[in-house]
PDB file of C-alpha atoms in Angstrom:
ATOM      1  CA  TYR A   1      17.637  19.086   2.942  1.00 70.00           C
ATOM      2  CA  ALA A   2      21.144  17.591   4.150  1.00 71.00           C
ATOM      3  CA  MET A   3      19.554  14.709   2.300  1.00 70.00           C
ATOM      4  CA  LEU A   4      19.238  16.815  -0.937  1.00 69.00           C
ATOM      5  CA  LEU A   5      22.542  18.876  -0.159  1.00 72.00           C
ATOM      6  CA  LEU A   6      24.207  15.385  -0.347  1.00 72.00           C
ATOM      7  CA  GLY A   7      22.668  14.689  -3.795  1.00 68.00           C
ATOM      8  CA  TRP A   8      23.081  17.612  -5.514  1.00 71.00           C
ATOM      9  CA  ASN A   9      26.948  16.914  -4.725  1.00 71.00           C
ATOM     10  CA  TYR A  10      27.088  13.765  -5.536  1.00 70.00           C
ATOM     11  CA  PHE A  11      24.920  13.824  -8.935  1.00 69.00           C
ATOM     12  CA  PHE A  12      26.891  16.837 -10.096  1.00 70.00           C
ATOM     13  CA  CYS A  13      30.247  15.510  -9.892  1.00 68.00           C
ATOM     14  CA  ALA A  14      31.806  14.582 -13.045  1.00 65.00           C
ATOM     15  CA  THR A  15      34.644  17.044 -13.545  1.00 68.00           C
ATOM     16  CA  GLU A  16      38.568  16.462 -13.470  1.00 66.00           C
ATOM     17  CA  ASN A  17      38.376  17.493  -9.779  1.00 69.00           C
ATOM     18  CA  CYS A  18      35.300  14.417  -8.317  1.00 68.00           C
ATOM     19  CA  THR A  19      37.375  13.777  -5.455  1.00 68.00           C
ATOM     20  CA  PHE A  20      34.747  10.541  -5.083  1.00 68.00           C
ATOM     21  CA  GLY A  21      34.910   7.051  -6.571  1.00 72.00           C
ATOM     22  CA  THR A  22      32.573   6.174  -9.476  1.00 74.00           C
ATOM     23  CA  VAL A  23      31.109   3.565  -7.200  1.00 79.00           C
ATOM     24  CA  VAL A  24      30.354   5.716  -4.342  1.00 75.00           C
ATOM     25  CA  ILE A  25      28.861   8.400  -6.291  1.00 73.00           C
ATOM     26  CA  GLN A  26      26.639   5.624  -7.977  1.00 79.00           C
ATOM     27  CA  LEU A  27      24.935   4.030  -4.345  1.00 80.00           C
ATOM     28  CA  ALA A  28      24.233   7.463  -3.635  1.00 76.00           C
ATOM     29  CA  ARG A  29      23.024   8.705  -6.761  1.00 77.00           C
ATOM     30  CA  VAL A  30      20.005   5.554  -5.748  1.00 83.00           C
ATOM     31  CA  MET A  31      20.303   6.595  -2.272  1.00 82.00           C
ATOM     32  CA  THR A  32      19.127  10.019  -3.351  1.00 80.00           C
ATOM     33  CA  PHE A  33      16.497   8.676  -5.166  1.00 84.00           C
ATOM     34  CA  LEU A  34      15.182   5.544  -2.431  1.00 87.00           C
ATOM     35  CA  SER A  35      15.684   9.215  -0.219  1.00 85.00           C
ATOM     36  CA  VAL A  36      13.402  11.740  -1.879  1.00 85.00           C
ATOM     37  CA  GLY A  37      10.731   8.832  -2.630  1.00 91.00           C
ATOM     38  CA  ALA A  38      10.750   7.595   0.969  1.00 92.00           C
ATOM     39  CA  PHE A  39      10.350  11.566   1.515  1.00 91.00           C
ATOM     40  CA  LEU A  40       7.143  11.741  -0.796  1.00 94.00           C
ATOM     41  CA  PHE A  41       5.766   9.029   0.386  1.00 96.00           C
ATOM     42  CA  ILE A  42       5.588   9.102   4.327  1.00 96.00           C
ATOM     43  CA  SER A  43       4.709  12.748   4.538  1.00 95.00           C
ATOM     44  CA  SER A  44       1.457  11.696   2.372  1.00 95.00           C
ATOM     45  CA  MET A  45       1.093   8.653   4.380  1.00 94.00           C
ATOM     46  CA  LEU A  46       1.171  11.475   6.890  1.00 94.00           C
ATOM     47  CA  MET A  47      -1.476  14.095   5.070  1.00 94.00           C
ATOM     48  CA  ASN A  48      -3.584  11.697   5.201  1.00 92.00           C
ATOM     49  CA  VAL A  49      -3.088  10.457   9.129  1.00 91.00           C
ATOM     50  CA  PHE A  50      -3.591  14.340   9.597  1.00 91.00           C
ATOM     51  CA  TYR A  51      -6.166  14.557   7.375  1.00 90.00           C
ATOM     52  CA  GLY A  52      -8.587  11.579   9.024  1.00 89.00           C
ATOM     53  CA  LEU A  53      -7.957  12.946  12.738  1.00 89.00           C
ATOM     54  CA  MET A  54      -8.963  16.954  11.456  1.00 89.00           C
ATOM     55  CA  THR A  55     -11.766  15.243   9.969  1.00 88.00           C
ATOM     56  CA  GLY A  56     -13.348  12.016  11.329  1.00 85.00           C
ATOM     57  CA  ILE A  57     -13.130  10.772   7.591  1.00 86.00           C
ATOM     58  CA  GLY A  58     -10.901   7.898   7.177  1.00 84.00           C
ATOM     59  CA  THR A  59      -9.309   7.349   3.548  1.00 85.00           C
ATOM     60  CA  ILE A  60     -12.120   4.705   2.725  1.00 88.00           C
ATOM     61  CA  ASP A  61     -15.167   6.853   2.946  1.00 86.00           C
ATOM     62  CA  ARG A  62     -13.555   9.865   2.367  1.00 86.00           C
ATOM     63  CA  LEU A  63     -13.505   8.068  -1.317  1.00 88.00           C
ATOM     64  CA  LYS A  64     -16.293   6.565  -0.814  1.00 89.00           C
ATOM     65  CA  LYS A  65     -18.341  10.055  -0.729  1.00 87.00           C
ATOM     66  CA  LYS A  66     -16.415  11.077  -3.466  1.00 87.00           C
ATOM     67  CA  ALA A  67     -17.626   8.685  -5.680  1.00 90.00           C
ATOM     68  CA  LEU A  68     -21.787   9.433  -5.343  1.00 90.00           C
ATOM     69  CA  ASP A  69     -20.894  12.779  -4.303  1.00 87.00           C
ATOM     70  CA  THR A  70     -21.801  13.383  -0.835  1.00 86.00           C
ATOM     71  CA  MET A  71     -19.245  15.456   0.612  1.00 80.00           C
ATOM     72  CA  LEU A  72     -20.704  18.223   1.210  1.00 81.00           C
ATOM     73  CA  GLU A  73     -23.948  16.209   3.612  1.00 81.00           C
ATOM     74  CA  SER A  74     -21.169  13.991   5.831  1.00 75.00           C
ATOM     75  CA  ASP A  75     -21.397  14.573   9.826  1.00 81.00           C
ATOM     76  CA  GLU A  76     -18.789  13.125  11.232  1.00 83.00           C
ATOM     77  CA  GLU A  77     -16.905  15.528  13.836  1.00 86.00           C
ATOM     78  CA  PRO A  78     -12.789  15.727  14.543  1.00 87.00           C
ATOM     79  CA  ILE A  79     -11.478  12.796  16.339  1.00 86.00           C
ATOM     80  CA  PRO A  80     -10.199  13.949  19.601  1.00 86.00           C
ATOM     81  CA  LEU A  81      -6.350  12.843  20.172  1.00 83.00           C
ATOM     82  CA  LYS A  82      -6.870  11.663  23.689  1.00 84.00           C
ATOM     83  CA  ASP A  83      -9.505   8.574  21.092  1.00 84.00           C
ATOM     84  CA  VAL A  84      -6.193   7.516  19.335  1.00 83.00           C
ATOM     85  CA  PHE A  85      -3.663   8.645  22.276  1.00 81.00           C
ATOM     86  CA  GLY A  86      -5.223   7.131  25.028  1.00 81.00           C
ATOM     87  CA  ILE A  87      -5.333   9.463  28.391  1.00 85.00           C
ATOM     88  CA  ALA A  88      -2.283   8.763  29.579  1.00 81.00           C
ATOM     89  CA  GLY A  89       0.420  11.541  30.072  1.00 77.00           C
ATOM     90  CA  TYR A  90       2.033  13.561  26.568  1.00 78.00           C
ATOM     91  CA  HIS A  91       5.202  11.708  27.565  1.00 80.00           C
ATOM     92  CA  THR A  92       3.789   7.480  26.575  1.00 80.00           C
ATOM     93  CA  TRP A  93       3.038   8.495  23.411  1.00 77.00           C
ATOM     94  CA  LEU A  94       6.262   8.131  21.463  1.00 79.00           C
ATOM     95  CA  LEU A  95       5.933   4.754  23.694  1.00 81.00           C
ATOM     96  CA  PRO A  96       5.264   1.561  22.682  1.00 83.00           C
ATOM     97  CA  ILE A  97       3.022   1.097  24.757  1.00 82.00           C
ATOM     98  CA  ASP A  98      -0.844  -0.034  25.556  1.00 81.00           C
ATOM     99  CA  PRO A  99      -2.844   3.439  25.763  1.00 81.00           C
ATOM    100  CA  VAL A 100      -5.212   3.556  28.702  1.00 82.00           C
ATOM    101  CA  PHE A 101      -8.426   4.992  27.112  1.00 83.00           C
ATOM    102  CA  GLU A 102     -11.576   6.167  29.551  1.00 83.00           C
ATOM    103  CA  ASP A 103     -14.573   4.378  27.762  1.00 81.00           C
ATOM    104  CA  TYR A 104     -12.585   1.434  25.893  1.00 79.00           C
ATOM    105  CA  ASP A 105     -16.274   0.313  23.371  1.00 80.00           C
ATOM    106  CA  ARG A 106     -16.434   3.646  22.578  1.00 81.00           C
ATOM    107  CA  VAL A 107     -13.357   4.162  21.500  1.00 82.00           C
ATOM    108  CA  MET A 108     -12.725   0.882  19.774  1.00 80.00           C
ATOM    109  CA  GLY A 109     -16.927   1.365  18.598  1.00 79.00           C
ATOM    110  CA  TYR A 110     -17.257  -2.716  19.865  1.00 78.00           C
ATOM    111  CA  SER A 111     -17.088  -4.649  22.835  1.00 79.00           C
ATOM    112  CA  THR A 112     -15.673  -8.143  23.454  1.00 82.00           C
ATOM    113  CA  PRO A 113     -17.635 -10.702  24.802  1.00 84.00           C
ATOM    114  CA  GLN A 114     -14.757 -11.147  27.418  1.00 83.00           C
ATOM    115  CA  ARG A 115     -15.461  -8.821  28.638  1.00 81.00           C
ATOM    116  CA  LEU A 116     -18.960  -8.239  28.715  1.00 81.00           C
ATOM    117  CA  LEU A 117     -18.916 -11.548  30.595  1.00 85.00           C
ATOM    118  CA  ARG A 118     -16.652  -9.943  33.162  1.00 83.00           C
ATOM    119  CA  GLU A 119     -18.725  -6.826  33.671  1.00 81.00           C
ATOM    120  CA  GLN A 120     -21.842  -8.700  33.817  1.00 84.00           C
ATOM    121  CA  MET A 121     -20.427 -11.563  36.011  1.00 87.00           C
ATOM    122  CA  MET A 122     -19.590  -7.887  38.365  1.00 85.00           C
ATOM    123  CA  MET A 123     -22.744  -6.571  38.696  1.00 84.00           C
ATOM    124  CA  ASN A 124     -23.941 -10.086  39.445  1.00 85.00           C
ATOM    125  CA  SER A 125     -21.742 -10.368  42.413  1.00 81.00           C
ATOM    126  CA  ASN A 126     -22.858  -7.624  43.479  1.00 75.00           C
ATOM    127  CA  ASN A 127     -26.147  -8.882  43.473  1.00 68.00           C
ATOM    128  CA  VAL A 128     -25.211 -11.858  45.768  1.00 58.00           C
ATOM    129  CA  THR A 129     -26.649 -10.813  49.191  1.00 49.00           C
ATOM    130  CA  ALA A 130     -29.805 -10.223  47.917  1.00 49.00           C
ATOM    131  CA  ASN A 131     -30.012 -13.187  45.778  1.00 50.00           C
ATOM    132  CA  ALA A 132     -27.082 -15.689  45.923  1.00 47.00           C
ATOM    133  CA  SER A 133     -27.242 -18.343  43.303  1.00 49.00           C
ATOM    134  CA  ALA A 134     -28.558 -16.606  41.065  1.00 50.00           C
ATOM    135  CA  PRO A 135     -28.066 -17.796  37.083  1.00 53.00           C
ATOM    136  CA  ILE A 136     -26.583 -15.821  34.691  1.00 51.00           C
ATOM    137  CA  PRO A 137     -27.617 -16.020  30.957  1.00 53.00           C
ATOM    138  CA  VAL A 138     -24.678 -16.851  28.337  1.00 50.00           C
ATOM    139  CA  GLY A 139     -25.738 -17.022  25.164  1.00 50.00           C
ATOM    140  CA  GLY A 140     -28.893 -18.199  25.196  1.00 50.00           C
ATOM    141  CA  ASP A 141     -27.667 -20.640  28.282  1.00 51.00           C
ATOM    142  CA  VAL A 142     -27.996 -20.252  32.212  1.00 48.00           C
ATOM    143  CA  VAL A 143     -24.751 -20.727  33.894  1.00 47.00           C
ATOM    144  CA  ASP A 144     -24.627 -20.335  37.379  1.00 48.00           C
ATOM    145  CA  GLN A 145     -22.166 -18.278  38.783  1.00 47.00           C
ATOM    146  CA  HIS A 146     -20.606 -19.833  41.344  1.00 47.00           C
ATOM    147  CA  MET A 147     -19.805 -23.146  39.002  1.00 46.00           C
ATOM    148  CA  PRO A 148     -18.791 -21.724  36.233  1.00 48.00           C
ATOM    149  CA  ASN A 149     -18.609 -24.160  33.185  1.00 48.00           C
ATOM    150  CA  ASP A 150     -15.514 -25.274  30.253  1.00 49.00           C
ATOM    151  CA  VAL A 151     -16.769 -22.077  28.622  1.00 48.00           C
ATOM    152  CA  THR A 152     -17.501 -19.222  30.899  1.00 48.00           C
ATOM    153  CA  LYS A 153     -13.700 -20.276  32.534  1.00 49.00           C
ATOM    154  CA  ASP A 154     -12.865 -19.797  28.848  1.00 50.00           C
ATOM    155  CA  LEU A 155     -13.865 -16.268  28.487  1.00 50.00           C
ATOM    156  CA  LEU A 156     -12.602 -15.576  31.870  1.00 51.00           C
ATOM    157  CA  SER A 157      -9.324 -16.030  31.250  1.00 54.00           C
ATOM    158  CA  PRO A 158      -7.335 -13.379  30.660  1.00 54.00           C
TER     159      PRO A 158
END
């Protein structure tokens, strides 16, 4: 509202009573155009994000469904906010930090090989007492869990 009021005063300042300089008026007109354009762009992007969260359908999927006329057949569910912002407190939502998720792999939709290998080694380390020299299959190769080679060292490094 303030930007529109400022623009209105500058745009229609063409009389002799105008106290603004010519350069300032032109700069204010350009700034008003830019700010209105930015406002329209940002509001359309926010509405797109809100629609995606409420319906669970992304922009590309929505466009494909419209083109194929299958919008009524969609079975997506709304996306919970904890899948967007994590399970930390509300105060962390606006901070530029990595969110903490209950189940990282479910939220991301995939799991990295490093994470899978770490989990497999943790599970196998729990069974070390039963079988001290149990090899770990990694990508078709068998790797001894007590003597990691260079590949597993690279995979295990953060």
